[in-house]
Amino acid sequence: DGDASPTVSMAELDHLSQIISKSHLETCQYLKEELQQMSWQSFLQDEVESYQSKPREVMWQLCALKITEAIQYVVEFAKRIDGFMDLCQNDQIVLLKAGSLEVVFVRMCRVFDSQNNAVYFDGKFAGPDVFKALGCDDLITSVFDFAKSLSSLHLSEDELALFSAFILLSADRSWLQEKLQVEKLQQKTQLALQHVLQKNQREDGVMNKLRCKVSALRSLCSRHTEKLSAFRAIYPDIVRSHFPPLYKELFG
Amino acid sequence: LKEKHKILHQLLQNSTS
Protein backbone atom coordinates (compact mmCIF):
# COMPACT_ATOMS: atom_id res chain seq x y z
CA ASP A 1 0.00 0.00 0.00
CA GLY A 2 3.00 2.24 -0.22
CA ASP A 3 3.10 2.81 3.54
CA ALA A 4 6.65 2.31 4.74
CA SER A 5 5.90 2.70 8.48
CA PRO A 6 6.47 -0.68 10.05
CA THR A 7 4.58 -1.94 13.07
CA VAL A 8 7.16 -3.30 15.45
CA SER A 9 6.81 -4.65 18.96
CA MET A 10 9.16 -3.71 21.82
CA ALA A 11 10.45 -7.28 21.83
CA GLU A 12 11.30 -7.00 18.13
CA LEU A 13 13.10 -3.69 18.71
CA ASP A 14 15.10 -5.27 21.55
CA HIS A 15 15.99 -8.19 19.31
CA LEU A 16 17.00 -5.92 16.43
CA SER A 17 19.14 -3.78 18.76
CA GLN A 18 20.88 -6.84 20.13
CA ILE A 19 21.66 -8.24 16.67
CA ILE A 20 22.98 -4.90 15.37
CA SER A 21 25.07 -4.28 18.51
CA LYS A 22 26.55 -7.77 18.25
CA SER A 23 27.35 -7.25 14.55
CA HIS A 24 28.94 -3.88 15.34
CA LEU A 25 31.17 -5.34 18.06
CA GLU A 26 32.11 -8.32 15.90
CA THR A 27 33.15 -6.12 13.01
CA CYS A 28 34.83 -3.20 14.75
CA GLN A 29 38.45 -2.84 13.78
CA TYR A 30 39.42 -2.39 17.42
CA LEU A 31 37.77 -4.49 20.11
CA LYS A 32 36.55 -2.94 23.34
CA GLU A 33 39.27 -4.82 25.24
CA GLU A 34 41.95 -3.52 22.84
CA LEU A 35 40.66 0.04 23.31
CA GLN A 36 40.88 -0.34 27.08
CA GLN A 37 44.46 -1.61 26.83
CA MET A 38 45.53 1.08 24.37
CA SER A 39 48.12 3.35 25.88
CA TRP A 40 46.65 6.32 23.95
CA GLN A 41 50.22 7.22 23.11
CA SER A 42 50.67 10.22 20.80
CA PHE A 43 53.25 10.54 18.06
CA LEU A 44 56.44 12.28 19.17
CA GLN A 45 57.44 15.52 17.46
CA ASP A 46 60.05 13.86 15.22
CA GLU A 47 57.47 11.24 14.18
CA VAL A 48 54.98 14.01 13.34
CA GLU A 49 57.67 15.72 11.27
CA SER A 50 58.44 12.49 9.47
CA TYR A 51 54.75 12.22 8.38
CA GLN A 52 54.76 15.89 7.40
CA SER A 53 57.83 15.47 5.24
CA LYS A 54 56.45 12.51 3.30
CA PRO A 55 55.74 13.27 -0.34
CA ARG A 56 52.09 14.19 -0.84
CA GLU A 57 51.35 11.11 -2.93
CA VAL A 58 52.91 8.75 -0.35
CA MET A 59 50.71 10.16 2.44
CA TRP A 60 47.63 9.95 0.21
CA GLN A 61 48.46 6.34 -0.54
CA LEU A 62 48.87 5.53 3.17
CA CYS A 63 45.54 7.18 4.04
CA ALA A 64 43.75 5.48 1.15
CA LEU A 65 45.03 2.17 2.48
CA LYS A 66 43.85 2.89 6.04
CA ILE A 67 40.43 4.00 4.80
CA THR A 68 40.11 0.88 2.67
CA GLU A 69 40.98 -1.38 5.60
CA ALA A 70 38.35 0.33 7.74
CA ILE A 71 35.76 0.05 4.96
CA GLN A 72 36.26 -3.71 4.70
CA TYR A 73 35.10 -4.00 8.31
CA VAL A 74 32.07 -1.85 7.52
CA VAL A 75 31.14 -4.17 4.64
CA GLU A 76 31.19 -7.08 7.11
CA PHE A 77 28.99 -5.06 9.46
CA ALA A 78 26.49 -4.34 6.68
CA LYS A 79 26.28 -8.02 5.76
CA ARG A 80 25.26 -8.87 9.32
CA ILE A 81 22.49 -6.27 9.53
CA ASP A 82 19.12 -8.00 9.51
CA GLY A 83 17.60 -7.63 6.05
CA PHE A 84 20.62 -6.07 4.32
CA MET A 85 21.50 -9.20 2.36
CA ASP A 86 17.83 -9.61 1.37
CA LEU A 87 18.06 -6.36 -0.60
CA CYS A 88 18.87 -6.67 -4.30
CA GLN A 89 22.59 -6.65 -5.16
CA ASN A 90 22.31 -3.26 -6.84
CA ASP A 91 20.97 -1.70 -3.63
CA GLN A 92 23.57 -3.39 -1.42
CA ILE A 93 26.27 -1.82 -3.61
CA VAL A 94 24.54 1.59 -3.74
CA LEU A 95 24.20 1.72 0.07
CA LEU A 96 27.81 0.72 0.71
CA LYS A 97 29.23 2.98 -1.98
CA ALA A 98 27.43 5.94 -0.45
CA GLY A 99 27.55 5.00 3.23
CA SER A 100 30.68 3.02 4.05
CA LEU A 101 32.96 6.03 4.48
CA GLU A 102 30.27 7.79 6.53
CA VAL A 103 30.29 4.82 8.92
CA VAL A 104 34.11 4.93 9.06
CA PHE A 105 33.79 8.56 10.21
CA VAL A 106 31.19 7.53 12.81
CA ARG A 107 33.40 4.68 14.05
CA MET A 108 36.31 7.10 14.28
CA CYS A 109 34.89 8.49 17.53
CA ARG A 110 35.71 5.15 19.23
CA VAL A 111 39.41 5.82 18.66
CA PHE A 112 39.33 9.56 19.15
CA ASP A 113 40.95 11.30 22.10
CA SER A 114 38.93 14.50 22.60
CA GLN A 115 41.31 15.99 25.14
CA ASN A 116 44.25 15.89 22.75
CA ASN A 117 42.25 16.19 19.52
CA ALA A 118 43.95 13.04 18.24
CA VAL A 119 42.85 9.92 16.40
CA TYR A 120 44.38 6.44 16.38
CA PHE A 121 46.31 6.16 13.11
CA ASP A 122 49.17 3.92 12.05
CA GLY A 123 49.85 2.69 15.59
CA LYS A 124 49.61 5.86 17.70
CA PHE A 125 47.42 8.89 18.30
CA ALA A 126 47.72 11.55 15.63
CA GLY A 127 46.59 15.17 15.66
CA PRO A 128 45.55 17.04 12.49
CA ASP A 129 49.16 18.19 11.92
CA VAL A 130 50.20 14.59 11.13
CA PHE A 131 48.09 14.80 7.95
CA LYS A 132 49.58 18.04 6.67
CA ALA A 133 51.34 16.42 3.70
CA LEU A 134 47.94 15.48 2.21
CA GLY A 135 47.43 19.12 1.30
CA CYS A 136 43.83 19.28 2.46
CA ASP A 137 43.94 20.96 5.85
CA ASP A 138 40.34 22.17 5.61
CA LEU A 139 38.97 18.65 5.15
CA ILE A 140 41.19 17.24 7.91
CA THR A 141 40.04 20.01 10.30
CA SER A 142 36.41 19.20 9.47
CA VAL A 143 36.95 15.47 10.06
CA PHE A 144 38.51 16.16 13.47
CA ASP A 145 35.73 18.64 14.34
CA PHE A 146 33.17 16.00 13.43
CA ALA A 147 34.88 13.37 15.61
CA LYS A 148 35.04 15.83 18.50
CA SER A 149 31.39 16.74 18.18
CA LEU A 150 30.20 13.13 17.89
CA SER A 151 32.44 12.08 20.79
CA SER A 152 30.86 14.79 22.94
CA LEU A 153 27.56 12.89 22.75
CA HIS A 154 29.26 9.97 24.56
CA LEU A 155 27.32 7.35 22.61
CA SER A 156 27.36 3.84 24.03
CA GLU A 157 28.41 0.94 21.78
CA ASP A 158 24.78 -0.08 21.16
CA GLU A 159 23.84 3.51 20.27
CA LEU A 160 26.84 3.75 17.91
CA ALA A 161 25.90 0.42 16.35
CA LEU A 162 22.32 1.48 15.64
CA PHE A 163 23.35 4.92 14.41
CA SER A 164 25.85 3.26 12.01
CA ALA A 165 23.14 0.92 10.71
CA PHE A 166 20.76 3.88 10.35
CA ILE A 167 23.36 5.70 8.23
CA LEU A 168 24.05 2.66 6.05
CA LEU A 169 20.35 2.08 5.42
CA SER A 170 19.70 5.62 4.15
CA ALA A 171 16.73 5.30 1.80
CA ASP A 172 17.40 8.60 0.03
CA ARG A 173 20.55 7.46 -1.78
CA SER A 174 20.45 7.89 -5.57
CA TRP A 175 20.04 4.83 -7.81
CA LEU A 176 18.23 2.58 -5.32
CA GLN A 177 15.95 0.11 -7.11
CA GLU A 178 13.89 -1.01 -4.10
CA LYS A 179 13.68 2.24 -2.20
CA LEU A 180 10.62 1.22 -0.20
CA GLN A 181 12.32 -1.87 1.17
CA VAL A 182 15.34 0.18 2.28
CA GLU A 183 12.98 2.75 3.81
CA LYS A 184 11.29 0.04 5.87
CA LEU A 185 14.62 -1.24 7.14
CA GLN A 186 15.78 2.28 7.97
CA GLN A 187 12.59 3.12 9.82
CA LYS A 188 12.84 -0.06 11.88
CA THR A 189 16.46 0.80 12.69
CA GLN A 190 15.45 4.32 13.68
CA LEU A 191 12.77 2.94 16.01
CA ALA A 192 15.33 0.59 17.55
CA LEU A 193 17.76 3.51 17.99
CA GLN A 194 15.07 5.64 19.65
CA HIS A 195 14.12 2.67 21.84
CA VAL A 196 17.74 2.19 22.96
CA LEU A 197 18.20 5.93 23.60
CA GLN A 198 15.09 5.85 25.77
CA LYS A 199 16.22 2.71 27.56
CA ASN A 200 19.62 4.28 28.21
CA GLN A 201 17.76 7.29 29.62
CA ARG A 202 19.31 9.73 27.19
CA GLU A 203 17.82 13.20 27.00
CA ASP A 204 15.27 13.88 24.23
CA GLY A 205 17.59 16.01 22.13
CA VAL A 206 20.09 13.27 21.28
CA MET A 207 18.11 11.90 18.32
CA ASN A 208 17.89 15.40 16.82
CA LYS A 209 21.61 15.91 17.33
CA LEU A 210 22.24 12.62 15.53
CA ARG A 211 19.99 13.70 12.65
CA CYS A 212 22.18 16.79 12.23
CA LYS A 213 25.21 14.53 11.99
CA VAL A 214 23.72 12.92 8.87
CA SER A 215 24.19 16.10 6.81
CA ALA A 216 27.63 16.70 8.32
CA LEU A 217 28.67 13.20 7.21
CA ARG A 218 27.42 13.78 3.68
CA SER A 219 29.34 17.00 3.46
CA LEU A 220 32.56 15.31 4.68
CA CYS A 221 32.20 12.53 2.11
CA SER A 222 31.52 14.82 -0.82
CA ARG A 223 34.51 16.93 0.17
CA HIS A 224 36.65 13.79 0.32
CA THR A 225 35.54 12.98 -3.25
CA GLU A 226 36.40 16.52 -4.38
CA LYS A 227 39.86 16.31 -2.80
CA LEU A 228 40.45 12.94 -4.42
CA SER A 229 39.46 14.31 -7.85
CA ALA A 230 41.85 17.21 -7.41
CA PHE A 231 44.63 14.85 -6.32
CA ARG A 232 43.93 12.47 -9.20
CA ALA A 233 44.11 15.33 -11.70
CA ILE A 234 47.73 15.89 -10.64
CA TYR A 235 48.77 12.29 -9.92
CA PRO A 236 46.66 10.06 -12.20
CA ASP A 237 49.32 7.33 -12.40
CA ILE A 238 49.75 7.12 -8.64
CA VAL A 239 46.02 6.59 -8.17
CA ARG A 240 45.86 4.11 -11.06
CA SER A 241 48.83 2.01 -10.00
CA HIS A 242 49.18 2.41 -6.24
CA PHE A 243 45.77 3.02 -4.69
CA PRO A 244 43.78 0.07 -3.32
CA PRO A 245 41.36 -1.27 -5.97
CA LEU A 246 38.40 -1.18 -3.55
CA TYR A 247 39.07 2.50 -2.78
CA LYS A 248 39.09 3.31 -6.51
CA GLU A 249 35.89 1.32 -7.03
CA LEU A 250 34.10 3.23 -4.30
CA PHE A 251 35.38 6.74 -4.89
CA GLY A 252 36.71 6.76 -8.42
CA LEU B 1 26.69 -1.36 -11.13
CA LYS B 2 27.76 -4.91 -10.25
CA GLU B 3 30.19 -4.88 -13.19
CA LYS B 4 31.79 -1.64 -12.02
CA HIS B 5 32.09 -2.84 -8.42
CA LYS B 6 33.54 -6.31 -8.75
CA ILE B 7 35.56 -6.22 -5.52
CA LEU B 8 32.68 -4.90 -3.45
CA HIS B 9 30.40 -7.47 -5.05
CA GLN B 10 32.93 -10.20 -4.23
CA LEU B 11 33.16 -9.03 -0.60
CA LEU B 12 29.38 -9.16 -0.37
CA GLN B 13 29.32 -12.67 -1.82
CA ASN B 14 31.97 -14.05 0.55
CA SER B 15 30.41 -15.82 3.50
CA THR B 16 30.67 -13.86 6.75
CA SER B 17 33.64 -14.97 8.79
CSV table of C-alpha atoms in Angstrom, one decimal:
chain,number,residue,atom,x,y,z
A,1,ASP,CA,0.0,0.0,0.0
A,2,GLY,CA,3.0,2.2,-0.2
A,3,ASP,CA,3.1,2.8,3.5
A,4,ALA,CA,6.7,2.3,4.7
A,5,SER,CA,5.9,2.7,8.5
A,6,PRO,CA,6.5,-0.7,10.0
A,7,THR,CA,4.6,-1.9,13.1
A,8,VAL,CA,7.2,-3.3,15.4
A,9,SER,CA,6.8,-4.7,19.0
A,10,MET,CA,9.2,-3.7,21.8
A,11,ALA,CA,10.5,-7.3,21.8
A,12,GLU,CA,11.3,-7.0,18.1
A,13,LEU,CA,13.1,-3.7,18.7
A,14,ASP,CA,15.1,-5.3,21.5
A,15,HIS,CA,16.0,-8.2,19.3
A,16,LEU,CA,17.0,-5.9,16.4
A,17,SER,CA,19.1,-3.8,18.8
A,18,GLN,CA,20.9,-6.8,20.1
A,19,ILE,CA,21.7,-8.2,16.7
A,20,ILE,CA,23.0,-4.9,15.4
A,21,SER,CA,25.1,-4.3,18.5
A,22,LYS,CA,26.5,-7.8,18.2
A,23,SER,CA,27.3,-7.2,14.6
A,24,HIS,CA,28.9,-3.9,15.3
A,25,LEU,CA,31.2,-5.3,18.1
A,26,GLU,CA,32.1,-8.3,15.9
A,27,THR,CA,33.1,-6.1,13.0
A,28,CYS,CA,34.8,-3.2,14.8
A,29,GLN,CA,38.5,-2.8,13.8
A,30,TYR,CA,39.4,-2.4,17.4
A,31,LEU,CA,37.8,-4.5,20.1
A,32,LYS,CA,36.5,-2.9,23.3
A,33,GLU,CA,39.3,-4.8,25.2
A,34,GLU,CA,41.9,-3.5,22.8
A,35,LEU,CA,40.7,0.0,23.3
A,36,GLN,CA,40.9,-0.3,27.1
A,37,GLN,CA,44.5,-1.6,26.8
A,38,MET,CA,45.5,1.1,24.4
A,39,SER,CA,48.1,3.4,25.9
A,40,TRP,CA,46.6,6.3,24.0
A,41,GLN,CA,50.2,7.2,23.1
A,42,SER,CA,50.7,10.2,20.8
A,43,PHE,CA,53.3,10.5,18.1
A,44,LEU,CA,56.4,12.3,19.2
A,45,GLN,CA,57.4,15.5,17.5
A,46,ASP,CA,60.0,13.9,15.2
A,47,GLU,CA,57.5,11.2,14.2
A,48,VAL,CA,55.0,14.0,13.3
A,49,GLU,CA,57.7,15.7,11.3
A,50,SER,CA,58.4,12.5,9.5
A,51,TYR,CA,54.8,12.2,8.4
A,52,GLN,CA,54.8,15.9,7.4
A,53,SER,CA,57.8,15.5,5.2
A,54,LYS,CA,56.4,12.5,3.3
A,55,PRO,CA,55.7,13.3,-0.3
A,56,ARG,CA,52.1,14.2,-0.8
A,57,GLU,CA,51.4,11.1,-2.9
A,58,VAL,CA,52.9,8.8,-0.4
A,59,MET,CA,50.7,10.2,2.4
A,60,TRP,CA,47.6,9.9,0.2
A,61,GLN,CA,48.5,6.3,-0.5
A,62,LEU,CA,48.9,5.5,3.2
A,63,CYS,CA,45.5,7.2,4.0
A,64,ALA,CA,43.8,5.5,1.2
A,65,LEU,CA,45.0,2.2,2.5
A,66,LYS,CA,43.9,2.9,6.0
A,67,ILE,CA,40.4,4.0,4.8
A,68,THR,CA,40.1,0.9,2.7
A,69,GLU,CA,41.0,-1.4,5.6
A,70,ALA,CA,38.3,0.3,7.7
A,71,ILE,CA,35.8,0.0,5.0
A,72,GLN,CA,36.3,-3.7,4.7
A,73,TYR,CA,35.1,-4.0,8.3
A,74,VAL,CA,32.1,-1.8,7.5
A,75,VAL,CA,31.1,-4.2,4.6
A,76,GLU,CA,31.2,-7.1,7.1
A,77,PHE,CA,29.0,-5.1,9.5
A,78,ALA,CA,26.5,-4.3,6.7
A,79,LYS,CA,26.3,-8.0,5.8
A,80,ARG,CA,25.3,-8.9,9.3
A,81,ILE,CA,22.5,-6.3,9.5
A,82,ASP,CA,19.1,-8.0,9.5
A,83,GLY,CA,17.6,-7.6,6.1
A,84,PHE,CA,20.6,-6.1,4.3
A,85,MET,CA,21.5,-9.2,2.4
A,86,ASP,CA,17.8,-9.6,1.4
A,87,LEU,CA,18.1,-6.4,-0.6
A,88,CYS,CA,18.9,-6.7,-4.3
A,89,GLN,CA,22.6,-6.7,-5.2
A,90,ASN,CA,22.3,-3.3,-6.8
A,91,ASP,CA,21.0,-1.7,-3.6
A,92,GLN,CA,23.6,-3.4,-1.4
A,93,ILE,CA,26.3,-1.8,-3.6
A,94,VAL,CA,24.5,1.6,-3.7
A,95,LEU,CA,24.2,1.7,0.1
A,96,LEU,CA,27.8,0.7,0.7
A,97,LYS,CA,29.2,3.0,-2.0
A,98,ALA,CA,27.4,5.9,-0.4
A,99,GLY,CA,27.5,5.0,3.2
A,100,SER,CA,30.7,3.0,4.0
A,101,LEU,CA,33.0,6.0,4.5
A,102,GLU,CA,30.3,7.8,6.5
A,103,VAL,CA,30.3,4.8,8.9
A,104,VAL,CA,34.1,4.9,9.1
A,105,PHE,CA,33.8,8.6,10.2
A,106,VAL,CA,31.2,7.5,12.8
A,107,ARG,CA,33.4,4.7,14.0
A,108,MET,CA,36.3,7.1,14.3
A,109,CYS,CA,34.9,8.5,17.5
A,110,ARG,CA,35.7,5.1,19.2
A,111,VAL,CA,39.4,5.8,18.7
A,112,PHE,CA,39.3,9.6,19.2
A,113,ASP,CA,41.0,11.3,22.1
A,114,SER,CA,38.9,14.5,22.6
A,115,GLN,CA,41.3,16.0,25.1
A,116,ASN,CA,44.2,15.9,22.8
A,117,ASN,CA,42.2,16.2,19.5
A,118,ALA,CA,43.9,13.0,18.2
A,119,VAL,CA,42.8,9.9,16.4
A,120,TYR,CA,44.4,6.4,16.4
A,121,PHE,CA,46.3,6.2,13.1
A,122,ASP,CA,49.2,3.9,12.0
A,123,GLY,CA,49.9,2.7,15.6
A,124,LYS,CA,49.6,5.9,17.7
A,125,PHE,CA,47.4,8.9,18.3
A,126,ALA,CA,47.7,11.5,15.6
A,127,GLY,CA,46.6,15.2,15.7
A,128,PRO,CA,45.6,17.0,12.5
A,129,ASP,CA,49.2,18.2,11.9
A,130,VAL,CA,50.2,14.6,11.1
A,131,PHE,CA,48.1,14.8,8.0
A,132,LYS,CA,49.6,18.0,6.7
A,133,ALA,CA,51.3,16.4,3.7
A,134,LEU,CA,47.9,15.5,2.2
A,135,GLY,CA,47.4,19.1,1.3
A,136,CYS,CA,43.8,19.3,2.5
A,137,ASP,CA,43.9,21.0,5.8
A,138,ASP,CA,40.3,22.2,5.6
A,139,LEU,CA,39.0,18.6,5.2
A,140,ILE,CA,41.2,17.2,7.9
A,141,THR,CA,40.0,20.0,10.3
A,142,SER,CA,36.4,19.2,9.5
A,143,VAL,CA,36.9,15.5,10.1
A,144,PHE,CA,38.5,16.2,13.5
A,145,ASP,CA,35.7,18.6,14.3
A,146,PHE,CA,33.2,16.0,13.4
A,147,ALA,CA,34.9,13.4,15.6
A,148,LYS,CA,35.0,15.8,18.5
A,149,SER,CA,31.4,16.7,18.2
A,150,LEU,CA,30.2,13.1,17.9
A,151,SER,CA,32.4,12.1,20.8
A,152,SER,CA,30.9,14.8,22.9
A,153,LEU,CA,27.6,12.9,22.7
A,154,HIS,CA,29.3,10.0,24.6
A,155,LEU,CA,27.3,7.4,22.6
A,156,SER,CA,27.4,3.8,24.0
A,157,GLU,CA,28.4,0.9,21.8
A,158,ASP,CA,24.8,-0.1,21.2
A,159,GLU,CA,23.8,3.5,20.3
A,160,LEU,CA,26.8,3.7,17.9
A,161,ALA,CA,25.9,0.4,16.4
A,162,LEU,CA,22.3,1.5,15.6
A,163,PHE,CA,23.4,4.9,14.4
A,164,SER,CA,25.8,3.3,12.0
A,165,ALA,CA,23.1,0.9,10.7
A,166,PHE,CA,20.8,3.9,10.4
A,167,ILE,CA,23.4,5.7,8.2
A,168,LEU,CA,24.0,2.7,6.0
A,169,LEU,CA,20.4,2.1,5.4
A,170,SER,CA,19.7,5.6,4.2
A,171,ALA,CA,16.7,5.3,1.8
A,172,ASP,CA,17.4,8.6,0.0
A,173,ARG,CA,20.5,7.5,-1.8
A,174,SER,CA,20.4,7.9,-5.6
A,175,TRP,CA,20.0,4.8,-7.8
A,176,LEU,CA,18.2,2.6,-5.3
A,177,GLN,CA,16.0,0.1,-7.1
A,178,GLU,CA,13.9,-1.0,-4.1
A,179,LYS,CA,13.7,2.2,-2.2
A,180,LEU,CA,10.6,1.2,-0.2
A,181,GLN,CA,12.3,-1.9,1.2
A,182,VAL,CA,15.3,0.2,2.3
A,183,GLU,CA,13.0,2.8,3.8
A,184,LYS,CA,11.3,0.0,5.9
A,185,LEU,CA,14.6,-1.2,7.1
A,186,GLN,CA,15.8,2.3,8.0
A,187,GLN,CA,12.6,3.1,9.8
A,188,LYS,CA,12.8,-0.1,11.9
A,189,THR,CA,16.5,0.8,12.7
A,190,GLN,CA,15.4,4.3,13.7
A,191,LEU,CA,12.8,2.9,16.0
A,192,ALA,CA,15.3,0.6,17.5
A,193,LEU,CA,17.8,3.5,18.0
A,194,GLN,CA,15.1,5.6,19.7
A,195,HIS,CA,14.1,2.7,21.8
A,196,VAL,CA,17.7,2.2,23.0
A,197,LEU,CA,18.2,5.9,23.6
A,198,GLN,CA,15.1,5.9,25.8
A,199,LYS,CA,16.2,2.7,27.6
A,200,ASN,CA,19.6,4.3,28.2
A,201,GLN,CA,17.8,7.3,29.6
A,202,ARG,CA,19.3,9.7,27.2
A,203,GLU,CA,17.8,13.2,27.0
A,204,ASP,CA,15.3,13.9,24.2
A,205,GLY,CA,17.6,16.0,22.1
A,206,VAL,CA,20.1,13.3,21.3
A,207,MET,CA,18.1,11.9,18.3
A,208,ASN,CA,17.9,15.4,16.8
A,209,LYS,CA,21.6,15.9,17.3
A,210,LEU,CA,22.2,12.6,15.5
A,211,ARG,CA,20.0,13.7,12.7
A,212,CYS,CA,22.2,16.8,12.2
A,213,LYS,CA,25.2,14.5,12.0
A,214,VAL,CA,23.7,12.9,8.9
A,215,SER,CA,24.2,16.1,6.8
A,216,ALA,CA,27.6,16.7,8.3
A,217,LEU,CA,28.7,13.2,7.2
A,218,ARG,CA,27.4,13.8,3.7
A,219,SER,CA,29.3,17.0,3.5
A,220,LEU,CA,32.6,15.3,4.7
A,221,CYS,CA,32.2,12.5,2.1
A,222,SER,CA,31.5,14.8,-0.8
A,223,ARG,CA,34.5,16.9,0.2
A,224,HIS,CA,36.6,13.8,0.3
A,225,THR,CA,35.5,13.0,-3.2
A,226,GLU,CA,36.4,16.5,-4.4
A,227,LYS,CA,39.9,16.3,-2.8
A,228,LEU,CA,40.5,12.9,-4.4
A,229,SER,CA,39.5,14.3,-7.9
A,230,ALA,CA,41.9,17.2,-7.4
A,231,PHE,CA,44.6,14.8,-6.3
A,232,ARG,CA,43.9,12.5,-9.2
A,233,ALA,CA,44.1,15.3,-11.7
A,234,ILE,CA,47.7,15.9,-10.6
A,235,TYR,CA,48.8,12.3,-9.9
A,236,PRO,CA,46.7,10.1,-12.2
A,237,ASP,CA,49.3,7.3,-12.4
A,238,ILE,CA,49.8,7.1,-8.6
A,239,VAL,CA,46.0,6.6,-8.2
A,240,ARG,CA,45.9,4.1,-11.1
A,241,SER,CA,48.8,2.0,-10.0
A,242,HIS,CA,49.2,2.4,-6.2
A,243,PHE,CA,45.8,3.0,-4.7
A,244,PRO,CA,43.8,0.1,-3.3
A,245,PRO,CA,41.4,-1.3,-6.0
A,246,LEU,CA,38.4,-1.2,-3.5
A,247,TYR,CA,39.1,2.5,-2.8
A,248,LYS,CA,39.1,3.3,-6.5
A,249,GLU,CA,35.9,1.3,-7.0
A,250,LEU,CA,34.1,3.2,-4.3
A,251,PHE,CA,35.4,6.7,-4.9
A,252,GLY,CA,36.7,6.8,-8.4
B,1,LEU,CA,26.7,-1.4,-11.1
B,2,LYS,CA,27.8,-4.9,-10.3
B,3,GLU,CA,30.2,-4.9,-13.2
B,4,LYS,CA,31.8,-1.6,-12.0
B,5,HIS,CA,32.1,-2.8,-8.4
B,6,LYS,CA,33.5,-6.3,-8.8
B,7,ILE,CA,35.6,-6.2,-5.5
B,8,LEU,CA,32.7,-4.9,-3.4
B,9,HIS,CA,30.4,-7.5,-5.0
B,10,GLN,CA,32.9,-10.2,-4.2
B,11,LEU,CA,33.2,-9.0,-0.6
B,12,LEU,CA,29.4,-9.2,-0.4
B,13,GLN,CA,29.3,-12.7,-1.8
B,14,ASN,CA,32.0,-14.0,0.6
B,15,SER,CA,30.4,-15.8,3.5
B,16,THR,CA,30.7,-13.9,6.7
B,17,SER,CA,33.6,-15.0,8.8
